[in-house]
Short mmCIF file of C-alpha atoms in Angstrom, two decimals:
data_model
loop_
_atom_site.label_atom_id
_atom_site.label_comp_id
_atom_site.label_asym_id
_atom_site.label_seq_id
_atom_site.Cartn_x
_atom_site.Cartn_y
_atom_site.Cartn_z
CA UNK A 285 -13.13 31.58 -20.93
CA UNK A 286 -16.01 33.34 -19.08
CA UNK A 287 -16.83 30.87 -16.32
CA UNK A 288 -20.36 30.78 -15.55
CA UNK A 289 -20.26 30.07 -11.53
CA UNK A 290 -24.02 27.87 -11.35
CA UNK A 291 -23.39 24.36 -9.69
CA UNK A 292 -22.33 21.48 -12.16
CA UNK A 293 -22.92 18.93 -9.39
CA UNK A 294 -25.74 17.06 -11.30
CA UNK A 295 -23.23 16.04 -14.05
CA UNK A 296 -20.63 15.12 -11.55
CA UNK A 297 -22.73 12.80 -10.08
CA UNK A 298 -24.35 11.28 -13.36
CA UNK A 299 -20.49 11.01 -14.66
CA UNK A 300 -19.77 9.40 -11.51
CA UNK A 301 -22.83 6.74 -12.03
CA UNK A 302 -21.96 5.95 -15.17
CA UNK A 303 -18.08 5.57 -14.20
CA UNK A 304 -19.38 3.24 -11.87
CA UNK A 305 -21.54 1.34 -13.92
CA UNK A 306 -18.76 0.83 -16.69
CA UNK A 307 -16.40 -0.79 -13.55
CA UNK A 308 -18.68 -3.41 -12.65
CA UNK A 309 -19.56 -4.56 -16.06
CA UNK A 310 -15.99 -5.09 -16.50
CA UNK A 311 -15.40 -6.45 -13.47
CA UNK A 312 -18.69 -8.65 -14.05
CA UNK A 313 -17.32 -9.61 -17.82
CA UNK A 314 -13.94 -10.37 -15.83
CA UNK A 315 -15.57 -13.13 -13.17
CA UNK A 316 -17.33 -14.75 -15.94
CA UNK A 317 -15.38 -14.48 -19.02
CA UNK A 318 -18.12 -15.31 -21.81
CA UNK A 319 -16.71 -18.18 -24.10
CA UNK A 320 -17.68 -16.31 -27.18
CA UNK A 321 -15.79 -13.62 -26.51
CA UNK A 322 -12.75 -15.00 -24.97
CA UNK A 323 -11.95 -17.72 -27.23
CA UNK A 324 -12.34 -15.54 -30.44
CA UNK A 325 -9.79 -13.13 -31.54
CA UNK A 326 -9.72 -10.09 -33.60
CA UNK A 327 -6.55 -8.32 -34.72
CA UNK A 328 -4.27 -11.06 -32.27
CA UNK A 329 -6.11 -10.37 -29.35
CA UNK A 330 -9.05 -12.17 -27.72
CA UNK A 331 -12.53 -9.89 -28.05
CA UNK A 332 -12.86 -9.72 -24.30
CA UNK A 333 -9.92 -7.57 -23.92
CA UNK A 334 -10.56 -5.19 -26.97
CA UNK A 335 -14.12 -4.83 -25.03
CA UNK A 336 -12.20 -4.22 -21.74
CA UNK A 337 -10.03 -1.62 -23.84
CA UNK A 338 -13.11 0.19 -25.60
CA UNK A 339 -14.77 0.67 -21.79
CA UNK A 340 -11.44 1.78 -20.51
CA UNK A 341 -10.96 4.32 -22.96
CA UNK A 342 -14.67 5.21 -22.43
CA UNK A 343 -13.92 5.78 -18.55
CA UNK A 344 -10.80 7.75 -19.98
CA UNK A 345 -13.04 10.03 -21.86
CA UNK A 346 -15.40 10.73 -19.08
CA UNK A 347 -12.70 11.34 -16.40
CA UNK A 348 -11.02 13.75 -18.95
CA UNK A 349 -13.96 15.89 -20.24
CA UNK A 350 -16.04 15.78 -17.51
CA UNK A 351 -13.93 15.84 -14.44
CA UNK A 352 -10.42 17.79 -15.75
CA UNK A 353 -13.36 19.72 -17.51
CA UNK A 354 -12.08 19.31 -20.78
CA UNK A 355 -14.56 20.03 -22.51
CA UNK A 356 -14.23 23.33 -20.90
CA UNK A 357 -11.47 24.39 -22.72
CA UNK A 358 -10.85 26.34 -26.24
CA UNK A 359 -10.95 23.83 -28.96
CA UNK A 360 -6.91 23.98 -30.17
CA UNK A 361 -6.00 23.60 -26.48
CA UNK A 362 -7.96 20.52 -26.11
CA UNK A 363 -6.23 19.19 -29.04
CA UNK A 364 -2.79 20.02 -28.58
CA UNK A 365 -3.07 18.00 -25.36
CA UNK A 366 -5.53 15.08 -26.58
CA UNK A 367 -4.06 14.68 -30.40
CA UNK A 368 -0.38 14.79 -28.88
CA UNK A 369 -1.12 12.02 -26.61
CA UNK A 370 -3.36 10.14 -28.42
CA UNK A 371 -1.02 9.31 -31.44
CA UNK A 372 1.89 9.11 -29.65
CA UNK A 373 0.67 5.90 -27.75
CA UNK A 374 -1.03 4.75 -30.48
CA UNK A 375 2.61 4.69 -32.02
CA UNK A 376 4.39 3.29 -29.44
CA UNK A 377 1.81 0.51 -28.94
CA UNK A 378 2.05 -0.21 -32.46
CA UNK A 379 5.82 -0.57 -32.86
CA UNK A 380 6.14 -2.31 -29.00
CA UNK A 381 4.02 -4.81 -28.95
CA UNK A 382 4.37 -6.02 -32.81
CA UNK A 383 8.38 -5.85 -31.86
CA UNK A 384 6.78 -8.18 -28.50
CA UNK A 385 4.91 -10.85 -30.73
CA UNK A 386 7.72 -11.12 -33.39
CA UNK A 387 10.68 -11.82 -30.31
CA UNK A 388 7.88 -14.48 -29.05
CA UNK A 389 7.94 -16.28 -32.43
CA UNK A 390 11.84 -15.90 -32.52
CA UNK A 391 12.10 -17.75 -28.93
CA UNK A 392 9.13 -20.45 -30.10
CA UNK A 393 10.95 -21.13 -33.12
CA UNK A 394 14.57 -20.47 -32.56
CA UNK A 395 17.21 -22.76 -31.34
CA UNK A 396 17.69 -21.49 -27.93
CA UNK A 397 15.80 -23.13 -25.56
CA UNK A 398 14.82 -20.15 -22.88
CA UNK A 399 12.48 -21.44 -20.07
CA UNK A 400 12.24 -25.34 -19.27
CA UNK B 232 6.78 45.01 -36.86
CA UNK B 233 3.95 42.69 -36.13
CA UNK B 234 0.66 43.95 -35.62
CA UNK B 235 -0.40 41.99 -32.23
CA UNK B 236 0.38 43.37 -29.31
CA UNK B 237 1.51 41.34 -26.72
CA UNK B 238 1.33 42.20 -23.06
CA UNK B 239 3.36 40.75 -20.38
CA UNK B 240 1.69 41.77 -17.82
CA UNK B 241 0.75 38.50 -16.42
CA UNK B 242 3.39 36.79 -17.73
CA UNK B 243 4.60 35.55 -14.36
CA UNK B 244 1.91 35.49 -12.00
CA UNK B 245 -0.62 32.93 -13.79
CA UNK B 246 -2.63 35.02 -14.95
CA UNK B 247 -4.33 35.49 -18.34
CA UNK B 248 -2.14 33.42 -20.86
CA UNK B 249 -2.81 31.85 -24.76
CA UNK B 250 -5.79 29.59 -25.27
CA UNK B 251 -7.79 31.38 -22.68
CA UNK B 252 -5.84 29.33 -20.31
CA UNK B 253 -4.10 30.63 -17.65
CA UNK B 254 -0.61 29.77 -17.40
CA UNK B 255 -0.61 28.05 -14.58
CA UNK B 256 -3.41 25.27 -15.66
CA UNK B 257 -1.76 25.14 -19.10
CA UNK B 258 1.45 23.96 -17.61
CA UNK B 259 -0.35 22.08 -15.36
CA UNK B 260 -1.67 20.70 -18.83
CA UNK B 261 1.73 20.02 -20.34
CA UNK B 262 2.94 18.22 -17.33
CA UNK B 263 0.17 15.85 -17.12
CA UNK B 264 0.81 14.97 -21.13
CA UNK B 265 4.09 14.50 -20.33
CA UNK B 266 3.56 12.23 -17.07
CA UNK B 267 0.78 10.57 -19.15
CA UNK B 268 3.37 9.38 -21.95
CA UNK B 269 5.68 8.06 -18.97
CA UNK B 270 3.29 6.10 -17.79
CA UNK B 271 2.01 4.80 -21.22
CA UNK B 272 5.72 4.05 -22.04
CA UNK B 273 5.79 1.84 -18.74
CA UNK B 274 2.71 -0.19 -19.61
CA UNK B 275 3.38 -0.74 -23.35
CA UNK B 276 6.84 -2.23 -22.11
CA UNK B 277 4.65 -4.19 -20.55
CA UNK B 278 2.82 -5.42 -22.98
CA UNK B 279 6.12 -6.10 -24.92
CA UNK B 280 7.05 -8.77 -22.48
CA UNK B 281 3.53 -10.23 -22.38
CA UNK B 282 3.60 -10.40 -25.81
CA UNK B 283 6.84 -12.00 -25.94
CA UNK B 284 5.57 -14.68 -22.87
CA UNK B 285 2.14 -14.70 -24.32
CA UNK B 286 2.13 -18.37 -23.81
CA UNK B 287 3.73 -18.33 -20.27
CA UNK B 288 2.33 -15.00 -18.65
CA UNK B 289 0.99 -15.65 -15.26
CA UNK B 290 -2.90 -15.05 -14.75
CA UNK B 291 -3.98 -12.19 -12.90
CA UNK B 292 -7.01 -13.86 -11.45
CA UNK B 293 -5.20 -16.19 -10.06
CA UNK B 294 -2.81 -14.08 -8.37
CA UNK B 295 -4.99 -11.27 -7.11
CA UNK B 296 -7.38 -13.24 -5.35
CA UNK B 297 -7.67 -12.03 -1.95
CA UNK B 298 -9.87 -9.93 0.29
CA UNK B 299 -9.91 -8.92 3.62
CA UNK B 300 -11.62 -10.99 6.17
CA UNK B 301 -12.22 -13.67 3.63
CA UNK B 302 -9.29 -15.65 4.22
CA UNK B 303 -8.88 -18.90 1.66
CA UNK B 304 -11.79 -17.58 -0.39
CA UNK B 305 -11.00 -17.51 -4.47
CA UNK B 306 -12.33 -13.87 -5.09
CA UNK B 307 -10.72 -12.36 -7.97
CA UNK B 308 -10.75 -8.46 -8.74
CA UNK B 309 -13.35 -7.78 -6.04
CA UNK B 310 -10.07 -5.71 -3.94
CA UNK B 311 -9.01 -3.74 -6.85
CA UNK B 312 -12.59 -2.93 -8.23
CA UNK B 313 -13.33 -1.36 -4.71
CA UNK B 314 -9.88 0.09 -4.69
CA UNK B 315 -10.93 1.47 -8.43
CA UNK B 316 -14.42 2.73 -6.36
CA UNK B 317 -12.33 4.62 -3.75
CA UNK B 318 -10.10 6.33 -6.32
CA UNK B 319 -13.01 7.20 -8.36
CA UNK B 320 -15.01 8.53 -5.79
CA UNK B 321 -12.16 10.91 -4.39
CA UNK B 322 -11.70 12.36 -8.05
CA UNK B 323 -15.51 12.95 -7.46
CA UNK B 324 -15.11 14.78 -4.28
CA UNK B 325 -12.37 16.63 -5.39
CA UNK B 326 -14.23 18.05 -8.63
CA UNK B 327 -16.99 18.82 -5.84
CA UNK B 328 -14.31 20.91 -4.79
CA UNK B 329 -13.72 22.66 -7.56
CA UNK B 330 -17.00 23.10 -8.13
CA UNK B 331 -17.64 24.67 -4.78
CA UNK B 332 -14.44 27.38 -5.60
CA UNK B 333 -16.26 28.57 -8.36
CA UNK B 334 -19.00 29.52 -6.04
CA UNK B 335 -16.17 30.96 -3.56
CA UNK B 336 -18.36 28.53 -0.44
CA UNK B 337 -14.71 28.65 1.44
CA UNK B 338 -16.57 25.78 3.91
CA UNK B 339 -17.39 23.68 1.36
CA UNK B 340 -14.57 23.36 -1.06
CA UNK B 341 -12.43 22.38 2.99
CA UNK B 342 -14.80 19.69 3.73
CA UNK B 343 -14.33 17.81 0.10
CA UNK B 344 -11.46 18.84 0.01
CA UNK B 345 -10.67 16.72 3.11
CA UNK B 346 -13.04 13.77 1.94
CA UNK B 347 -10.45 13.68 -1.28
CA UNK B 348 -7.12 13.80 1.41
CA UNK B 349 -9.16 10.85 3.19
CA UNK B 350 -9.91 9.04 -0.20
CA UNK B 351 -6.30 8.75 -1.05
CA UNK B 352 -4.95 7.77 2.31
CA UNK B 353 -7.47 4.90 2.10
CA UNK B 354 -6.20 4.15 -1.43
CA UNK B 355 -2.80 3.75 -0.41
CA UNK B 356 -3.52 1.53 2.45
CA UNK B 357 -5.30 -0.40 0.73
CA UNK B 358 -2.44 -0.77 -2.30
CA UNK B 359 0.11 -1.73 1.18
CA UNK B 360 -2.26 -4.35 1.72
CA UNK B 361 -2.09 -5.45 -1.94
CA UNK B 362 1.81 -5.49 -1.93
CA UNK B 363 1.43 -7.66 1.35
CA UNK B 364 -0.02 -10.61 0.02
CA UNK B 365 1.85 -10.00 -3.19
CA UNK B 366 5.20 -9.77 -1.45
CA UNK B 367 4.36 -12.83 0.91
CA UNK B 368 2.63 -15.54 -1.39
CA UNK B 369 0.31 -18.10 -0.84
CA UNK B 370 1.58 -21.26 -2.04
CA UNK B 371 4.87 -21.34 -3.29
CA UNK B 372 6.54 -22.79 -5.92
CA UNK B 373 10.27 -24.18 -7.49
CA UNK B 374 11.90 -22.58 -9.48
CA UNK B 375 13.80 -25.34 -12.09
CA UNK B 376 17.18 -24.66 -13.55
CA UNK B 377 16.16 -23.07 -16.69
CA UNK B 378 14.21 -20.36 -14.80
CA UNK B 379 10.80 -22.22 -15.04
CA UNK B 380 8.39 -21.63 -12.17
CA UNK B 381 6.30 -24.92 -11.12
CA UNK B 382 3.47 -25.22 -8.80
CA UNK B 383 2.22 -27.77 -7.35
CA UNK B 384 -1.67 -28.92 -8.00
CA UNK B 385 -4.18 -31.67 -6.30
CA UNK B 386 -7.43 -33.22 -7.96
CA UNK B 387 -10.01 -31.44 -6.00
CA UNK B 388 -13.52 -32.95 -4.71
CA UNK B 389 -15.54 -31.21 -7.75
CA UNK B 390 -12.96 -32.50 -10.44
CA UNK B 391 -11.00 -29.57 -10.86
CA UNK B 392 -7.26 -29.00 -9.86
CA UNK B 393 -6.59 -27.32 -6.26
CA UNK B 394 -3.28 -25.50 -5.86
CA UNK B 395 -1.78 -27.30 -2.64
CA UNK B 396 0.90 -25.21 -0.61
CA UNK B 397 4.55 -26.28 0.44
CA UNK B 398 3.93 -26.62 3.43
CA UNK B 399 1.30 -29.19 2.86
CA UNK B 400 3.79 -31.73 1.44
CA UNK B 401 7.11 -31.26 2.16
CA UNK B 402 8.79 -33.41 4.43
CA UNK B 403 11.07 -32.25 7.30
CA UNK B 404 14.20 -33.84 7.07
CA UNK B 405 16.86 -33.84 9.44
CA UNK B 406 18.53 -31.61 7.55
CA UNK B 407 20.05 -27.86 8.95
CA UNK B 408 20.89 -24.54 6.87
CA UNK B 409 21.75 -21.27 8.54
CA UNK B 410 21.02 -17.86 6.99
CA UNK B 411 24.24 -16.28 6.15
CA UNK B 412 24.05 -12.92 8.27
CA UNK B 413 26.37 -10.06 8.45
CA UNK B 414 26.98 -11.09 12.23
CA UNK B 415 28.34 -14.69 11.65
CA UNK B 416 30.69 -14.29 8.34
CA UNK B 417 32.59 -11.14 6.57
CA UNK B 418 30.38 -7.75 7.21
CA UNK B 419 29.30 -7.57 3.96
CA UNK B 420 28.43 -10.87 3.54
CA UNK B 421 24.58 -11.75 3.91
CA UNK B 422 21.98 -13.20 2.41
CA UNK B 423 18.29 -13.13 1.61
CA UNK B 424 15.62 -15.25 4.59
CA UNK B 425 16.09 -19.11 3.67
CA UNK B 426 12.53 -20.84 2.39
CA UNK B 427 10.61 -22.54 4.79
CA UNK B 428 11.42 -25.79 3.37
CA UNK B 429 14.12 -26.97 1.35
CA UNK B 430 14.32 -28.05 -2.28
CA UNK B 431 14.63 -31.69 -1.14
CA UNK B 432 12.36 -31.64 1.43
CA UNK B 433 9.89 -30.41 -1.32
CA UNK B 434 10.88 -33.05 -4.00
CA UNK B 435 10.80 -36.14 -1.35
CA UNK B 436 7.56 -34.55 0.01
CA UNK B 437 6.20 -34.64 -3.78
CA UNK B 438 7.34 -38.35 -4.31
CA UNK B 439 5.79 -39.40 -0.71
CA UNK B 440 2.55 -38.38 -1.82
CA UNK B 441 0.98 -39.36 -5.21
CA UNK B 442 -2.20 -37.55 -5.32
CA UNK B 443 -0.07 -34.10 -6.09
CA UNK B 444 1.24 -32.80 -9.39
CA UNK B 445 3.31 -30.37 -11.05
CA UNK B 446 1.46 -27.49 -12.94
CA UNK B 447 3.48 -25.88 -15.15
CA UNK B 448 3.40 -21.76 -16.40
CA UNK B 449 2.30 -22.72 -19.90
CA UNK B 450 -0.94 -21.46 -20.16
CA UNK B 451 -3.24 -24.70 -22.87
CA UNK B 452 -5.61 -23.84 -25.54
CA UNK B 453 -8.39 -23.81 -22.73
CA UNK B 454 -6.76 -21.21 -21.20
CA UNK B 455 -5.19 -22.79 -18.07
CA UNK B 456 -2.25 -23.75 -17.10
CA UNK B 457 -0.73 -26.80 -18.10
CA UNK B 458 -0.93 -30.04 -15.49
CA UNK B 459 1.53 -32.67 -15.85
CA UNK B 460 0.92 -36.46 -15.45
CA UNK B 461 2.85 -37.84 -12.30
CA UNK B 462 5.43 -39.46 -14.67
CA UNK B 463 5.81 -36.14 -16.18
CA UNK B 464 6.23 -34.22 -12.76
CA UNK B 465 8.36 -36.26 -11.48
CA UNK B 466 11.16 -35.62 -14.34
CA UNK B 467 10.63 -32.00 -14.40
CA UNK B 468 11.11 -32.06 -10.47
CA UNK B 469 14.75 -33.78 -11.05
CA UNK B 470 15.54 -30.10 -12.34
CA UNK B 471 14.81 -27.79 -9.28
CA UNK B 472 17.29 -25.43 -8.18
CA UNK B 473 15.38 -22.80 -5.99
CA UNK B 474 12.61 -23.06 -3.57
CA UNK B 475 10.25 -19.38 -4.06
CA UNK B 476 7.81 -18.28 -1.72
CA UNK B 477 6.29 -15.20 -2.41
CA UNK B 478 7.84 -12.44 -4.86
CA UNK B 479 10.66 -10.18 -4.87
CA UNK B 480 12.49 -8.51 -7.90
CA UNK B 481 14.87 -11.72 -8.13
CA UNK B 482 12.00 -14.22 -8.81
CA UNK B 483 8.75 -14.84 -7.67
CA UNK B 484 6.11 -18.08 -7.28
CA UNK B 485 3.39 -16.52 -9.89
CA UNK B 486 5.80 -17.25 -12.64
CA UNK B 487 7.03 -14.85 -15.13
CA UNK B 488 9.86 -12.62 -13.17
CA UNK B 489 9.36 -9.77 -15.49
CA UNK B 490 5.29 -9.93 -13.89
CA UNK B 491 6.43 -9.35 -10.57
CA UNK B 492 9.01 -6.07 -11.68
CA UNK B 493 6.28 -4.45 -13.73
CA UNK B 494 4.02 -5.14 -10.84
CA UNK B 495 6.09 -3.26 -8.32
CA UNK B 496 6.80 -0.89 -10.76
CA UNK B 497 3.82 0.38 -12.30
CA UNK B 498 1.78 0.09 -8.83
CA UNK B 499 4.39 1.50 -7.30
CA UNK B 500 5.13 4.34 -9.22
CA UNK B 501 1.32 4.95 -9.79
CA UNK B 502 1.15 4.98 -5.37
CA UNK B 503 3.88 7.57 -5.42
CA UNK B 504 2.38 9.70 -7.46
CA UNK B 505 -0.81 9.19 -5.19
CA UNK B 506 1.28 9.73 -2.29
CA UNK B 507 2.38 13.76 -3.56
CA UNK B 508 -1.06 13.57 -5.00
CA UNK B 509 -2.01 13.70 -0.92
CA UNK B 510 0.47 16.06 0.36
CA UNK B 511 -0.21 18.12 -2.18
CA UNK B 512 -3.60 18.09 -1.37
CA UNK B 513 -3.19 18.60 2.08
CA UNK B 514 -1.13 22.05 1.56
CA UNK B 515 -4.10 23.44 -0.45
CA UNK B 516 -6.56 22.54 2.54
CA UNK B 517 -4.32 24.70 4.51
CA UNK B 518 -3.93 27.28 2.18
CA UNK B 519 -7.70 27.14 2.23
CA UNK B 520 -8.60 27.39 5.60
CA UNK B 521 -5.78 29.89 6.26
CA UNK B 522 -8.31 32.11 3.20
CA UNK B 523 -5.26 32.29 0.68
CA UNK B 524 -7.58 31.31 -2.01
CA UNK B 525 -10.73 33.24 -0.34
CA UNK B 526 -8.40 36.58 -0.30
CA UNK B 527 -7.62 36.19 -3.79
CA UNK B 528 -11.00 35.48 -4.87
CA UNK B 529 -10.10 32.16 -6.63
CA UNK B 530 -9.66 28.89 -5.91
CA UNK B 531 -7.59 28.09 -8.95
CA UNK B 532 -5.26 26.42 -7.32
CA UNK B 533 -7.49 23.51 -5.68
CA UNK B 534 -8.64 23.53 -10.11
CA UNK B 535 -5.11 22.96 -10.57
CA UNK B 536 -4.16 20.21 -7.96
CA UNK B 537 -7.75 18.72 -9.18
CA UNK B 538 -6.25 18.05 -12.56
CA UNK B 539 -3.43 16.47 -11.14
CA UNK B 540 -5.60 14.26 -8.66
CA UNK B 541 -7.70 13.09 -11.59
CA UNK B 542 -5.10 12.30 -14.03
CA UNK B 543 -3.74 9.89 -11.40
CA UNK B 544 -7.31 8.24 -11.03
CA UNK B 545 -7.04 8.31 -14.85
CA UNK B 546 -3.74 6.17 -14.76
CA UNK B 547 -5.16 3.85 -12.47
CA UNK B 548 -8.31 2.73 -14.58
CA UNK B 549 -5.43 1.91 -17.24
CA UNK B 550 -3.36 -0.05 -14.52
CA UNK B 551 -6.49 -1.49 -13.22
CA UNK B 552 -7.16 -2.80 -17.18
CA UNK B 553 -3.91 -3.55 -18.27
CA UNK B 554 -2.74 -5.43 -14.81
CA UNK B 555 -6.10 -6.89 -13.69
CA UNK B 556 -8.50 -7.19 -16.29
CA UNK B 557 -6.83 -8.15 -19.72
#
């Protein structure tokens, strides 16, 4: 790739702004835990997390094309790393934490008592 | 024979390799993919056994609370969101770096270079501190004979429940225990520092005092924990086995042992890989004010260590997520 040597410090610092601003709304969503959005679930999980998800991967995304300069790179080596890691946790979330819920019901509903 | 032509010129030396990458980054590439599905691996077992203590699963806020200076204050997240800051802003002074290679401004790319080495050392102090009042506790708890972790609670002056330390109820008995140490029985014979207070001094203390009662780990459809009535506490005390201050990777007062192993080991494996992340950083700002880099007229390298200094900020927003947030 034919690196062109001008500065890229603007977008370092606007990434790091907006890097910033994405922490303290989650940290502000974390102090005061809205009641619409913690009490109401989606997919077995309350909405505030899947919001605190969405912003993490959006800090992911930042840190990884803007910072590692991913967005740098030719387009198949970009996805050999990204599509490679992407499903594979996707996968292993899947599988782990459905395996997770169904050992919960088995202790909840089972005849072994387990923590009393 | 094929038609391409493949040279190996630079097969060795990191030069020129597929992708328009050079070798060196791409590996650098690989190995961050693969460290990356380690790490995911360690916090989806995580979530397994949240999932399968959904109902029981200590809560972070209540655990990581503290901040320095500000001693008995309730102040949830505000340590690990300026902890997030610092890591953040190092992976910022490090692509500064970077940056500053590209230009070949030798000066420059030393002096970020060192704000990043000073970045991470203040990271992983304050991650010591972090494990300090994790290790050490606050309040303490029992621990009842089917591995149940109960705390003890008070009716506050604004209605809600107070957690109320041992040490503010238990009684002190006549009553003497040594610690077993490798001095006074067989040599390998020892045992862990004894509680502050015993289980009966905790369970008389309880009964001496009727304004306290037993919360228990299971978390109510408001989202707290569960308090007992005094009737209530008072049976589930008849079952305590263990007095637990603090945490270690036996049991801990939070609740939930498995919280306290993933907590050691996912912070703990995420600080070691801050800790090369340093010393690895501090070899390249030698090598660049010796003028390796300068002589060779690139600063790949400090691009390469960059990578791996940003995939371990990356990491830590996940941690900071997955452990503090959700």
């Amino acid at each position: 790739m034919a690196h062109a040597h001008e500065s890229h410090t603007g977008r370092i610092w606007k990434v790091f702004v907006i890097l910033s601003i994405i922490t303290i709304v989650e940290v502000l969503f974390g102090i005061f835990k809205p009641k619409s959005l913690y009490f109401n679930n989606f997919a077995g999980m309350n909405l505030l997390n899947w919001l605190f998800i969405i912003l993490t991967i959006v800090k992911a995304y930042y840190i990884t094309w803007a910072f590692m300069h991913m967005e740098g790179e030719k387009k198949w080596f970009r996805r050999s790393i990204v599509w490679t890691v992407v499903f594979l946790i996707l996968y292993l979330c899947f599988i782990v934490l459905i395996e997770g819920a169904y050992v919960f019901d088995v202790y909840k509903t089972g005849h072994i008592k387990w923590n009393f | 024979m094929g038609a391409t032509v493949i040279s190996n010129e630079h097969a060795l030396d990191g030069g020129p390799g597929p992708l328009g990458a050079t070798y060196g980054k791409m590996m650098m590439w690989f190995f961050i993919l693969s460290d990356a599905l380690t790490f995911s691996g360690f916090l989806a077992a995580y979530g397994f056994s949240r999932f399968k203590f959904i109902e029981t699963w200590p809560i972070a806020d209540e655990v990581f609370n503290h901040f320095p200076f500000a001693h008995g204050v309730d102040a949830p997240m505000y340590y690990v969101a300026l902890m997030t800051f610092i890591l953040i802003f190092s992976s910022v002074t490090m692509v500064l770096a970077v940056d500053a290679g590209h230009q070949l401004k030798k000066t420059k790319v030393a002096v970020y270079m060192a704000l990043t080495i000073v970045g991470g050392l203040i990271f992983l102090g304050s991650q010591a501190w972090e494990w300090k009042n994790f290790i050490k506790g606050e309040f303490g708890a029992v621990e009842t004979k089917g591995g149940s972790i109960l705390q003890f609670v008070k009716k506050g002056a604004n209605g809600e429940y107070e957690r109320v330390a041992l040490g503010d109820f238990a009684l002190t008995l006549p009553e003497e225990r040594e610690q077993l140490n490798r001095n006074n029985g067989f040599w390998f014979m020892s045992e862990a520092s004894i509680p502050s207070h015993s289980v009966n001094e905790v369970v008389q203390g309880f009964k001496a005092d009727e304004s306290i009662l037993v919360r228990t780990e299971t978390i109510n459809a408001e989202k707290e924990k569960t308090v007992l009535t005094r009737e209530e506490s008072i049976k589930r005390l008849a079952d305590t086995k263990y007095v637990v201050e603090g945490a270690n990777l036996v049991r801990n007062e939070y609740g939930s042992k498995l919280f306290a192993n993933f907590f050691f080991f996912i912070t703990g494996f995420h600080g070691f890989h801050v800790f090369t992340g340093v010393l690895i950083n501090i070899i390249i700002f030698f090598n660049i004010l010796l003028g390796t880099y300068e002589k060779r007229k690139s600063y790949e390298m400090v691009e390469k260590v960059g990578l791996y200094w940003h995939f371990v900020d990356l990491v830590w927003v996940f941690v900071f997520t997955f452990f503090y947030l959700v």
